[in-house]
mmCIF file of C-alpha atoms in Angstrom:
data_model
loop_
_atom_site.group_PDB
_atom_site.id
_atom_site.type_symbol
_atom_site.label_atom_id
_atom_site.label_comp_id
_atom_site.label_asym_id
_atom_site.label_seq_id
_atom_site.Cartn_x
_atom_site.Cartn_y
_atom_site.Cartn_z
ATOM 1 C CA MET A 1 4.724 6.761 6.471
ATOM 2 C CA ILE A 2 5.828 7.597 9.971
ATOM 3 C CA GLY A 3 6.647 10.836 11.755
ATOM 4 C CA TRP A 4 4.894 13.819 13.326
ATOM 5 C CA THR A 5 4.747 16.202 10.358
ATOM 6 C CA TYR A 6 3.939 16.057 6.631
ATOM 7 C CA PHE A 7 2.236 12.662 6.924
ATOM 8 C CA GLY A 8 1.491 11.454 3.407
ATOM 9 C CA LEU A 9 3.302 14.583 2.134
ATOM 10 C CA ALA A 10 0.390 16.733 3.319
ATOM 11 C CA ASN A 11 1.267 20.476 3.332
ATOM 12 C CA ILE A 12 4.864 19.730 2.335
ATOM 13 C CA PRO A 13 6.837 22.944 1.579
ATOM 14 C CA LEU A 14 7.940 23.165 -2.050
ATOM 15 C CA GLN A 15 11.594 23.610 -1.065
ATOM 16 C CA LEU A 16 11.538 20.115 0.415
ATOM 17 C CA CYS A 17 10.556 18.426 -2.862
ATOM 18 C CA SER A 18 14.182 17.589 -3.712
ATOM 19 C CA HIS A 19 14.596 16.111 -0.240
ATOM 20 C CA ILE A 20 11.555 13.893 -0.785
ATOM 21 C CA PHE A 21 12.910 12.755 -4.150
ATOM 22 C CA PHE A 22 16.328 11.828 -2.753
ATOM 23 C CA GLN A 23 14.936 10.014 0.259
ATOM 24 C CA GLY A 24 12.439 8.161 -1.928
ATOM 25 C CA THR A 25 15.235 6.825 -4.148
ATOM 26 C CA PHE A 26 17.291 5.850 -1.089
ATOM 27 C CA ALA A 27 14.346 3.998 0.464
ATOM 28 C CA ALA A 28 13.778 2.135 -2.810
ATOM 29 C CA THR A 29 17.488 1.296 -3.021
ATOM 30 C CA CYS A 30 17.432 -0.186 0.466
ATOM 31 C CA THR A 31 14.546 -2.455 -0.503
ATOM 32 C CA THR A 32 15.999 -3.574 -3.823
ATOM 33 C CA ILE A 33 19.222 -4.588 -2.060
ATOM 34 C CA VAL A 34 17.185 -7.132 -0.101
ATOM 35 C CA SER A 35 15.501 -8.367 -3.286
ATOM 36 C CA GLY A 36 18.878 -9.411 -4.688
ATOM 37 C CA ALA A 37 19.612 -11.662 -1.737
ATOM 38 C CA VAL A 38 16.223 -13.419 -1.749
ATOM 39 C CA ALA A 39 15.833 -13.647 -5.532
ATOM 40 C CA GLU A 40 14.329 -16.686 -7.271
ATOM 41 C CA ARG A 41 12.546 -18.094 -4.226
ATOM 42 C CA VAL A 42 10.821 -15.245 -2.345
ATOM 43 C CA SER A 43 7.041 -15.041 -2.484
ATOM 44 C CA PHE A 44 5.924 -12.118 -4.630
ATOM 45 C CA PRO A 45 3.051 -11.037 -2.318
ATOM 46 C CA GLY A 46 5.415 -11.421 0.628
ATOM 47 C CA TYR A 47 7.995 -9.200 -1.045
ATOM 48 C CA ILE A 48 5.373 -6.509 -1.701
ATOM 49 C CA LEU A 49 4.475 -6.515 1.993
ATOM 50 C CA LEU A 50 8.162 -6.515 2.912
ATOM 51 C CA SER A 51 8.808 -3.508 0.645
ATOM 52 C CA ILE A 52 6.040 -1.513 2.329
ATOM 53 C CA ILE A 53 7.438 -2.237 5.783
ATOM 54 C CA LEU A 54 11.071 -1.482 4.868
ATOM 55 C CA THR A 55 10.430 1.738 2.959
ATOM 56 C CA GLY A 56 7.649 2.998 5.204
ATOM 57 C CA PHE A 57 8.846 2.093 8.681
ATOM 58 C CA ILE A 58 12.382 0.654 8.897
ATOM 59 C CA TYR A 59 14.521 2.854 6.630
ATOM 60 C CA PRO A 60 13.056 6.282 7.627
ATOM 61 C CA VAL A 61 14.098 5.844 11.252
ATOM 62 C CA GLN A 62 17.831 5.592 10.602
ATOM 63 C CA ALA A 63 17.653 8.177 7.813
ATOM 64 C CA HIS A 64 16.284 10.558 10.419
ATOM 65 C CA TRP A 65 19.080 9.610 12.821
ATOM 66 C CA GLY A 66 21.844 10.452 10.394
ATOM 67 C CA TRP A 67 20.484 13.135 8.048
ATOM 68 C CA SER A 68 17.805 15.122 9.881
ATOM 69 C CA SER A 69 18.999 18.183 11.798
ATOM 70 C CA GLN A 70 17.148 16.727 14.787
ATOM 71 C CA GLY A 71 18.660 13.250 14.482
ATOM 72 C CA TRP A 72 20.951 12.115 17.266
ATOM 73 C CA LEU A 73 23.695 10.897 14.907
ATOM 74 C CA LYS A 74 23.524 14.119 12.886
ATOM 75 C CA GLN A 75 24.298 16.083 16.040
ATOM 76 C CA THR A 76 27.549 14.160 16.527
ATOM 77 C CA GLU A 77 30.669 13.822 14.361
ATOM 78 C CA PHE A 78 29.053 10.970 12.417
ATOM 79 C CA ARG A 79 29.899 11.286 8.692
ATOM 80 C CA ASP A 80 27.919 9.590 5.928
ATOM 81 C CA TYR A 81 27.614 11.969 2.992
ATOM 82 C CA ALA A 82 25.678 9.755 0.561
ATOM 83 C CA GLY A 83 24.593 6.609 2.361
ATOM 84 C CA SER A 84 27.365 4.031 2.767
ATOM 85 C CA GLY A 85 25.887 3.196 6.146
ATOM 86 C CA LEU A 86 22.394 4.681 6.252
ATOM 87 C CA VAL A 87 21.409 3.081 2.935
ATOM 88 C CA HIS A 88 23.801 0.299 1.916
ATOM 89 C CA LEU A 89 24.839 -1.098 5.305
ATOM 90 C CA CYS A 90 21.153 -1.026 6.233
ATOM 91 C CA GLY A 91 20.145 -2.950 3.112
ATOM 92 C CA GLY A 92 23.090 -5.314 3.407
ATOM 93 C CA THR A 93 22.219 -6.238 6.981
ATOM 94 C CA LEU A 94 18.598 -6.900 6.067
ATOM 95 C CA ALA A 95 19.744 -8.875 3.023
ATOM 96 C CA PHE A 96 21.929 -11.133 5.165
ATOM 97 C CA PHE A 97 19.182 -12.053 7.617
ATOM 98 C CA GLY A 98 16.646 -12.357 4.824
ATOM 99 C CA ALA A 99 18.808 -14.856 2.941
ATOM 100 C CA LEU A 100 19.643 -16.679 6.185
ATOM 101 C CA ILE A 101 16.027 -17.121 7.284
ATOM 102 C CA LEU A 102 14.645 -17.807 3.795
ATOM 103 C CA GLY A 103 17.190 -20.500 3.067
ATOM 104 C CA PRO A 104 18.924 -21.319 -0.236
ATOM 105 C CA ARG A 105 17.316 -21.897 -3.605
ATOM 106 C CA ALA A 106 16.368 -25.421 -4.585
ATOM 107 C CA GLY A 107 19.551 -27.400 -5.162
ATOM 108 C CA ARG A 108 21.832 -24.371 -4.636
ATOM 109 C CA PHE A 109 24.286 -26.265 -2.403
ATOM 110 C CA LYS A 110 23.581 -29.690 -3.668
ATOM 111 C CA ARG A 111 27.052 -29.894 -4.897
ATOM 112 C CA GLY A 112 25.062 15.499 -1.266
ATOM 113 C CA ALA A 113 22.965 13.239 -1.070
ATOM 114 C CA GLU A 114 21.970 14.926 2.151
ATOM 115 C CA GLY A 115 18.684 15.990 0.559
ATOM 116 C CA SER A 116 19.538 18.985 -1.570
ATOM 117 C CA ILE A 117 21.897 20.159 -4.312
ATOM 118 C CA THR A 118 20.614 23.700 -4.421
ATOM 119 C CA ASN A 119 22.753 25.338 -1.777
ATOM 120 C CA PRO A 120 25.719 27.624 -2.555
ATOM 121 C CA GLY A 121 28.883 25.589 -3.057
ATOM 122 C CA ASP A 122 27.039 22.341 -3.780
ATOM 123 C CA GLY A 123 28.264 22.358 -7.376
ATOM 124 C CA VAL A 124 31.864 21.785 -6.307
ATOM 125 C CA ALA A 125 30.848 19.035 -3.886
ATOM 126 C CA VAL A 126 28.738 17.296 -6.523
ATOM 127 C CA ALA A 127 31.497 17.493 -9.143
ATOM 128 C CA ARG A 128 34.028 16.091 -6.697
ATOM 129 C CA SER A 129 31.606 13.334 -5.705
ATOM 130 C CA VAL A 130 30.977 12.371 -9.320
ATOM 131 C CA LEU A 131 34.687 12.182 -10.104
ATOM 132 C CA ASN A 132 35.487 10.098 -7.033
ATOM 133 C CA THR A 133 32.548 7.783 -7.699
ATOM 134 C CA ILE A 134 33.725 7.102 -11.265
ATOM 135 C CA ILE A 135 37.291 6.485 -10.095
ATOM 136 C CA SER A 136 36.184 4.139 -7.331
ATOM 137 C CA CYS A 137 33.845 2.277 -9.681
ATOM 138 C CA CYS A 138 36.605 1.665 -12.241
ATOM 139 C CA ILE A 139 39.343 0.733 -9.784
ATOM 140 C CA ALA A 140 37.232 -1.705 -7.768
ATOM 141 C CA GLY A 141 35.712 -3.313 -10.855
ATOM 142 C CA GLN A 142 39.049 -3.900 -12.556
ATOM 143 C CA LEU A 143 40.703 -5.236 -9.409
ATOM 144 C CA VAL A 144 37.870 -7.682 -8.765
ATOM 145 C CA LEU A 145 38.092 -8.861 -12.376
ATOM 146 C CA ILE A 146 41.837 -9.533 -12.025
ATOM 147 C CA ILE A 147 41.700 -11.052 -8.539
ATOM 148 C CA ASN A 148 38.858 -13.372 -9.491
ATOM 149 C CA ARG A 149 40.808 -14.429 -12.596
ATOM 150 C CA LEU A 150 43.819 -15.312 -10.449
ATOM 151 C CA ILE A 151 41.681 -17.323 -8.027
ATOM 152 C CA THR A 152 39.279 -19.119 -10.349
ATOM 153 C CA GLY A 153 41.043 -18.982 -13.700
ATOM 154 C CA TYR A 154 38.072 -17.277 -15.364
ATOM 155 C CA TRP A 155 37.180 -13.730 -16.404
ATOM 156 C CA SER A 156 33.853 -12.993 -14.718
ATOM 157 C CA LEU A 157 31.670 -10.163 -15.994
ATOM 158 C CA THR A 158 29.245 -10.457 -13.091
ATOM 159 C CA LYS A 159 32.033 -10.281 -10.515
ATOM 160 C CA MET A 160 33.461 -7.215 -12.230
ATOM 161 C CA ILE A 161 30.061 -5.488 -12.222
ATOM 162 C CA ASN A 162 29.556 -6.278 -8.544
ATOM 163 C CA GLY A 163 33.075 -5.048 -7.816
ATOM 164 C CA SER A 164 32.241 -1.769 -9.540
ATOM 165 C CA LEU A 165 29.074 -1.489 -7.461
ATOM 166 C CA THR A 166 31.064 -2.133 -4.280
ATOM 167 C CA GLY A 167 33.409 0.679 -5.250
ATOM 168 C CA MET A 168 30.516 3.083 -5.678
ATOM 169 C CA VAL A 169 28.954 1.964 -2.399
ATOM 170 C CA CYS A 170 32.093 2.390 -0.310
ATOM 171 C CA ILE A 171 32.834 5.860 -1.650
ATOM 172 C CA CYS A 172 29.454 7.287 -0.627
ATOM 173 C CA ALA A 173 30.352 8.192 2.939
ATOM 174 C CA GLY A 174 33.132 10.625 1.962
ATOM 175 C CA ALA A 175 32.638 11.149 -1.767
ATOM 176 C CA ASP A 176 32.705 14.941 -1.451
ATOM 177 C CA ARG A 177 35.910 14.979 0.619
ATOM 178 C CA TYR A 178 38.265 12.507 -1.070
ATOM 179 C CA TYR A 179 41.192 13.335 -3.298
ATOM 180 C CA PRO A 180 41.275 11.074 -6.376
ATOM 181 C CA TRP A 181 44.274 9.083 -5.123
ATOM 182 C CA ALA A 182 42.500 8.444 -1.805
ATOM 183 C CA ALA A 183 39.371 7.289 -3.623
ATOM 184 C CA SER A 184 41.533 4.805 -5.523
ATOM 185 C CA ILE A 185 42.952 3.325 -2.326
ATOM 186 C CA VAL A 186 39.524 3.056 -0.707
ATOM 187 C CA ALA A 187 38.231 1.293 -3.819
ATOM 188 C CA GLY A 188 41.189 -1.093 -3.857
ATOM 189 C CA PHE A 189 40.484 -2.281 -0.328
ATOM 190 C CA ALA A 190 36.777 -2.557 -1.171
ATOM 191 C CA ALA A 191 37.586 -4.911 -4.055
ATOM 192 C CA VAL A 192 39.535 -7.253 -1.779
ATOM 193 C CA PHE A 193 36.842 -7.194 0.908
ATOM 194 C CA TYR A 194 34.148 -7.922 -1.671
ATOM 195 C CA ILE A 195 35.998 -10.971 -3.043
ATOM 196 C CA CYS A 196 36.569 -12.336 0.463
ATOM 197 C CA CYS A 197 32.941 -11.896 1.518
ATOM 198 C CA SER A 198 31.595 -13.342 -1.738
ATOM 199 C CA PHE A 199 33.554 -16.554 -1.266
ATOM 200 C CA LEU A 200 32.703 -16.603 2.454
ATOM 201 C CA MET A 201 28.951 -16.527 1.760
ATOM 202 C CA VAL A 202 29.286 -19.604 -0.437
ATOM 203 C CA LYS A 203 31.491 -21.296 2.164
ATOM 204 C CA ILE A 204 28.903 -20.864 4.933
ATOM 205 C CA LYS A 205 26.056 -21.635 2.484
ATOM 206 C CA ILE A 206 24.250 -18.310 2.577
ATOM 207 C CA ASP A 207 22.496 -18.213 -0.805
ATOM 208 C CA ASP A 208 22.872 -14.673 -2.161
ATOM 209 C CA PRO A 209 22.214 -14.847 -5.930
ATOM 210 C CA LEU A 210 23.281 -11.280 -6.697
ATOM 211 C CA ASP A 211 25.997 -10.869 -4.034
ATOM 212 C CA ALA A 212 23.891 -8.161 -2.369
ATOM 213 C CA ILE A 213 25.466 -8.834 1.023
ATOM 214 C CA SER A 214 29.033 -8.692 -0.273
ATOM 215 C CA VAL A 215 28.376 -5.507 -2.253
ATOM 216 C CA HIS A 216 26.264 -3.477 0.157
ATOM 217 C CA PHE A 217 27.053 -4.733 3.650
ATOM 218 C CA VAL A 218 30.793 -4.944 3.113
ATOM 219 C CA GLY A 219 30.963 -1.861 0.894
ATOM 220 C CA GLY A 220 28.818 0.199 3.252
ATOM 221 C CA LEU A 221 30.704 -0.838 6.390
ATOM 222 C CA TRP A 222 34.091 -0.197 4.789
ATOM 223 C CA GLY A 223 32.850 3.162 3.508
ATOM 224 C CA LEU A 224 31.982 4.336 7.023
ATOM 225 C CA ILE A 225 35.386 3.234 8.297
ATOM 226 C CA ALA A 226 37.376 4.646 5.366
ATOM 227 C CA ALA A 227 35.859 8.141 5.305
ATOM 228 C CA PRO A 228 37.317 9.338 8.636
ATOM 229 C CA ILE A 229 40.726 8.002 7.597
ATOM 230 C CA PHE A 230 41.126 9.026 3.947
ATOM 231 C CA MET A 231 38.995 12.172 3.440
ATOM 232 C CA ASP A 232 40.840 15.493 3.294
ATOM 233 C CA THR A 233 40.240 16.192 6.987
ATOM 234 C CA GLY A 234 40.827 12.587 8.067
ATOM 235 C CA LEU A 235 43.412 10.832 10.174
ATOM 236 C CA LEU A 236 45.955 10.662 7.335
ATOM 237 C CA TYR A 237 46.104 14.450 7.192
ATOM 238 C CA SER A 238 45.506 15.565 10.756
ATOM 239 C CA ALA A 239 45.340 13.111 13.600
ATOM 240 C CA ASP A 240 43.514 15.627 15.760
ATOM 241 C CA GLU A 241 40.661 15.073 18.166
ATOM 242 C CA LYS A 242 37.950 15.835 15.610
ATOM 243 C CA ALA A 243 39.251 13.279 13.111
ATOM 244 C CA VAL A 244 39.341 10.645 15.846
ATOM 245 C CA LEU A 245 35.800 11.541 16.911
ATOM 246 C CA VAL A 246 34.526 11.099 13.350
ATOM 247 C CA LEU A 247 36.004 7.591 13.259
ATOM 248 C CA VAL A 248 34.574 6.722 16.686
ATOM 249 C CA TRP A 249 31.104 8.002 15.807
ATOM 250 C CA ASN A 250 31.139 6.260 12.438
ATOM 251 C CA LEU A 251 32.021 2.976 14.113
ATOM 252 C CA LEU A 252 29.275 3.525 16.686
ATOM 253 C CA GLY A 253 26.825 4.495 13.960
ATOM 254 C CA ALA A 254 27.704 1.372 11.963
ATOM 255 C CA GLY A 255 27.115 -0.797 15.016
ATOM 256 C CA VAL A 256 23.749 0.800 15.721
ATOM 257 C CA ILE A 257 22.649 0.427 12.088
ATOM 258 C CA ILE A 258 23.622 -3.264 12.050
ATOM 259 C CA VAL A 259 21.888 -4.030 15.357
ATOM 260 C CA TYR A 260 18.742 -2.037 14.524
ATOM 261 C CA ASN A 261 18.292 -3.565 11.080
ATOM 262 C CA GLY A 262 19.353 -7.005 12.252
ATOM 263 C CA ILE A 263 16.683 -7.097 14.949
ATOM 264 C CA ALA A 264 14.046 -5.594 12.639
ATOM 265 C CA GLY A 265 14.949 -8.047 9.876
ATOM 266 C CA ILE A 266 14.818 -11.109 12.128
ATOM 267 C CA ILE A 267 11.374 -10.097 13.403
ATOM 268 C CA ILE A 268 9.904 -9.242 9.989
ATOM 269 C CA PHE A 269 11.350 -12.209 8.088
ATOM 270 C CA SER A 270 10.432 -14.669 10.844
ATOM 271 C CA ILE A 271 6.815 -13.459 10.902
ATOM 272 C CA LEU A 272 6.547 -13.681 7.101
ATOM 273 C CA LYS A 273 7.979 -17.201 7.235
ATOM 274 C CA LYS A 274 5.626 -18.198 10.036
ATOM 275 C CA ILE A 275 2.530 -17.129 8.087
ATOM 276 C CA ASN A 276 3.876 -18.748 4.886
ATOM 277 C CA LEU A 277 4.282 -15.470 3.025
ATOM 278 C CA PHE A 278 8.064 -15.483 2.676
ATOM 279 C CA ARG A 279 9.026 -18.422 0.496
ATOM 280 C CA THR A 280 7.267 -19.335 -2.715
ATOM 281 C CA SER A 281 6.003 -22.832 -3.479
ATOM 282 C CA ALA A 282 8.117 -25.694 -4.790
ATOM 283 C CA GLU A 283 6.327 -25.609 -8.152
ATOM 284 C CA CYS A 284 6.910 -21.886 -8.494
ATOM 285 C CA GLU A 285 10.601 -22.207 -7.777
ATOM 286 C CA MET A 286 11.014 -24.981 -10.315
ATOM 287 C CA VAL A 287 9.094 -23.249 -13.118
ATOM 288 C CA GLY A 288 10.391 -19.789 -12.288
ATOM 289 C CA LEU A 289 8.715 -16.856 -10.563
ATOM 290 C CA ASP A 290 8.244 -14.984 -13.843
ATOM 291 C CA TRP A 291 6.287 -17.798 -15.484
ATOM 292 C CA PHE A 292 4.430 -18.788 -12.291
ATOM 293 C CA TYR A 293 3.091 -15.350 -11.368
ATOM 294 C CA SER A 294 2.658 -13.664 -14.745
ATOM 295 C CA ARG A 295 2.896 -16.420 -17.388
ATOM 296 C CA GLU A 296 5.513 -14.271 -19.112
ATOM 297 C CA PRO A 297 9.239 -15.100 -19.375
ATOM 298 C CA ALA A 298 11.527 -12.489 -17.881
ATOM 299 C CA TYR A 299 14.002 -13.117 -20.692
ATOM 300 C CA PRO A 300 12.082 -13.884 -23.926
ATOM 301 C CA THR A 301 14.116 -16.125 -26.185
ATOM 302 C CA GLY A 302 13.085 -14.048 -29.187
ATOM 303 C CA ALA A 303 15.090 -11.121 -27.822
ATOM 304 C CA TYR A 304 18.378 -12.962 -28.308
ATOM 305 C CA ASN A 305 20.299 -14.032 -31.370
ATOM 306 C CA ILE A 306 20.392 -17.721 -30.549
ATOM 307 C CA THR A 307 19.881 -20.762 -32.707
ATOM 308 C CA SER A 308 17.264 -23.477 -32.608
ATOM 309 C CA ARG A 309 20.023 -25.809 -31.475
ATOM 310 C CA ASP A 310 20.630 -23.627 -28.395
ATOM 311 C CA LEU A 311 16.903 -23.576 -27.653
ATOM 312 C CA LYS A 312 16.690 -27.330 -27.971
ATOM 313 C CA SER A 313 19.520 -27.705 -25.469
ATOM 314 C CA ASP A 314 17.758 -25.359 -23.022
ATOM 315 C CA SER A 315 14.518 -27.278 -23.484
ATOM 316 C CA GLU A 316 16.235 -30.585 -22.772
ATOM 317 C CA ILE A 317 17.801 -29.171 -19.610
ATOM 318 C CA ILE A 318 14.444 -27.911 -18.344
ATOM 319 C CA THR A 319 12.791 -31.248 -19.074
ATOM 320 C CA GLN A 320 15.585 -33.155 -17.318
ATOM 321 C CA GLN A 321 15.429 -30.942 -14.217
ATOM 322 C CA THR A 322 11.649 -31.300 -14.076
ATOM 323 C CA HIS A 323 11.916 -35.084 -14.367
ATOM 324 C CA GLU A 324 14.453 -35.158 -11.508
ATOM 325 C CA TYR A 325 12.243 -32.940 -9.373
ATOM 326 C CA GLN A 326 9.167 -35.095 -9.902
ATOM 327 C CA HIS A 327 11.020 -38.257 -8.843
ATOM 328 C CA GLN A 328 13.244 -36.815 -6.086
ATOM 329 C CA PRO A 329 11.848 -33.443 -4.974
ATOM 330 C CA SER A 330 13.668 -33.609 -1.636
ATOM 331 C CA GLN A 331 16.972 -33.055 -3.423
ATOM 332 C CA PHE A 332 15.824 -29.677 -4.697
ATOM 333 C CA LEU A 333 14.201 -28.058 -1.687
ATOM 334 C CA PRO A 334 15.259 -27.543 1.932
ATOM 335 C CA PRO A 335 12.726 -28.537 4.588
ATOM 336 C CA VAL A 336 10.429 -25.539 4.179
ATOM 337 C CA GLN A 337 6.774 -25.689 5.138
ATOM 338 C CA GLN A 338 4.536 -25.031 2.129
ATOM 339 C CA SER A 339 0.832 -24.276 2.155
ATOM 340 C CA ASP A 340 -1.713 -22.643 -0.115
ATOM 341 C CA ASN A 341 -3.329 -19.415 1.021
ATOM 342 C CA LEU A 342 -5.166 -16.451 -0.381
ATOM 343 C CA PHE A 343 -1.928 -14.783 -1.455
ATOM 344 C CA THR A 344 -0.504 -17.717 -3.435
ATOM 345 C CA PRO A 345 -1.596 -18.442 -7.027
ATOM 346 C CA ASP A 346 -3.096 -21.825 -7.797
ATOM 347 C CA SER A 347 -0.566 -24.623 -8.021
ATOM 348 C CA VAL A 348 0.727 -25.003 -11.555
ATOM 349 C CA ASN A 349 1.079 -28.136 -13.612
ATOM 350 C CA ILE A 350 4.788 -28.354 -14.325
ATOM 351 C CA ASP A 351 4.351 -30.654 -17.323
ATOM 352 C CA ASP A 352 1.919 -28.215 -18.951
ATOM 353 C CA ASP A 353 4.190 -25.249 -18.297
ATOM 354 C CA ILE A 354 7.231 -27.016 -19.694
ATOM 355 C CA PHE A 355 5.194 -27.887 -22.777
ATOM 356 C CA LEU A 356 4.215 -24.226 -23.168
ATOM 357 C CA ILE A 357 7.809 -23.102 -22.771
ATOM 358 C CA GLN A 358 9.011 -25.627 -25.358
ATOM 359 C CA SER A 359 6.207 -24.612 -27.737
ATOM 360 C CA ASN A 360 7.182 -20.962 -27.442
ATOM 361 C CA MET A 361 10.771 -21.886 -28.217
ATOM 362 C CA GLU A 362 9.733 -23.756 -31.360
ATOM 363 C CA ILE A 363 7.498 -20.906 -32.535
ATOM 364 C CA GLU A 364 10.212 -18.289 -32.021
ATOM 365 C CA CYS A 365 12.656 -20.445 -33.979
#
């Protein structure tokens, strides 16, 4: 949405179509990273506005810095092959400040990729990238599964999935230049960093439902640091001036990305909060955003092989939580200013909605 040429894709050369496709997916990825950190309490209209700003104005600037031939980072030794920093560190930084400013959910703490794969030689780079990505995904996922088991005593599927994602994030910066053994080491460190950050976020009471910060901020930052060290022209192979420059420029680039997105995020999220477009209402958070905005459950009970006894238990839990909210709402919500406006649906009757949910459960049984 910004720039001096091809505004709105007007008169775009056909050979740039693949570039547009790749950058479109990266912009969407950056935005969805933020959605994970503000899930279950962000205002839907506010998130739509936020998505437009991030994809149209915030992300394109740094993408131009690092991937355009005219970008200032591109003209240095900065190395980010597939977006560890320009996509994931960007999204992770925004996710952190979004979760920080939005506050936790109710009761949470009560207790190639450079735009083209059509150039000669790209096939080898893509194949190498795919192999290293799979290796990193598997190593990081398995290590997180084991480490979390040792710490908590439980096997966690969600932690393993997030560990796998962290592995794929961290490998992006040098995916086309790693040997398989190097990709394994990078992924191993990523797994440890992810576990540490995940527990740290809970410790400092940053509510990140999907661990978006731990996956993308930590994975992206580590990816930018690891590439100059472990890729086949890195410091482990030749501690020459160029390898050192790549590390220096990657560190500088990471700092710039964090500062740029941090400042942009603070401004955008603070404005949305000020005009009451960031956080959803108390009723919406209690009933659930899916039911509040669309009157449709995100996870229909009929899609699962569960018994009427399970549904009854779920119904009783919902009723109990609603009863507690009605009598002591302050225990569920932080001190957030709420007000109705043109962008917020009419306030719902929680008792009616609970009745509808229970009725649906009985019908599906």
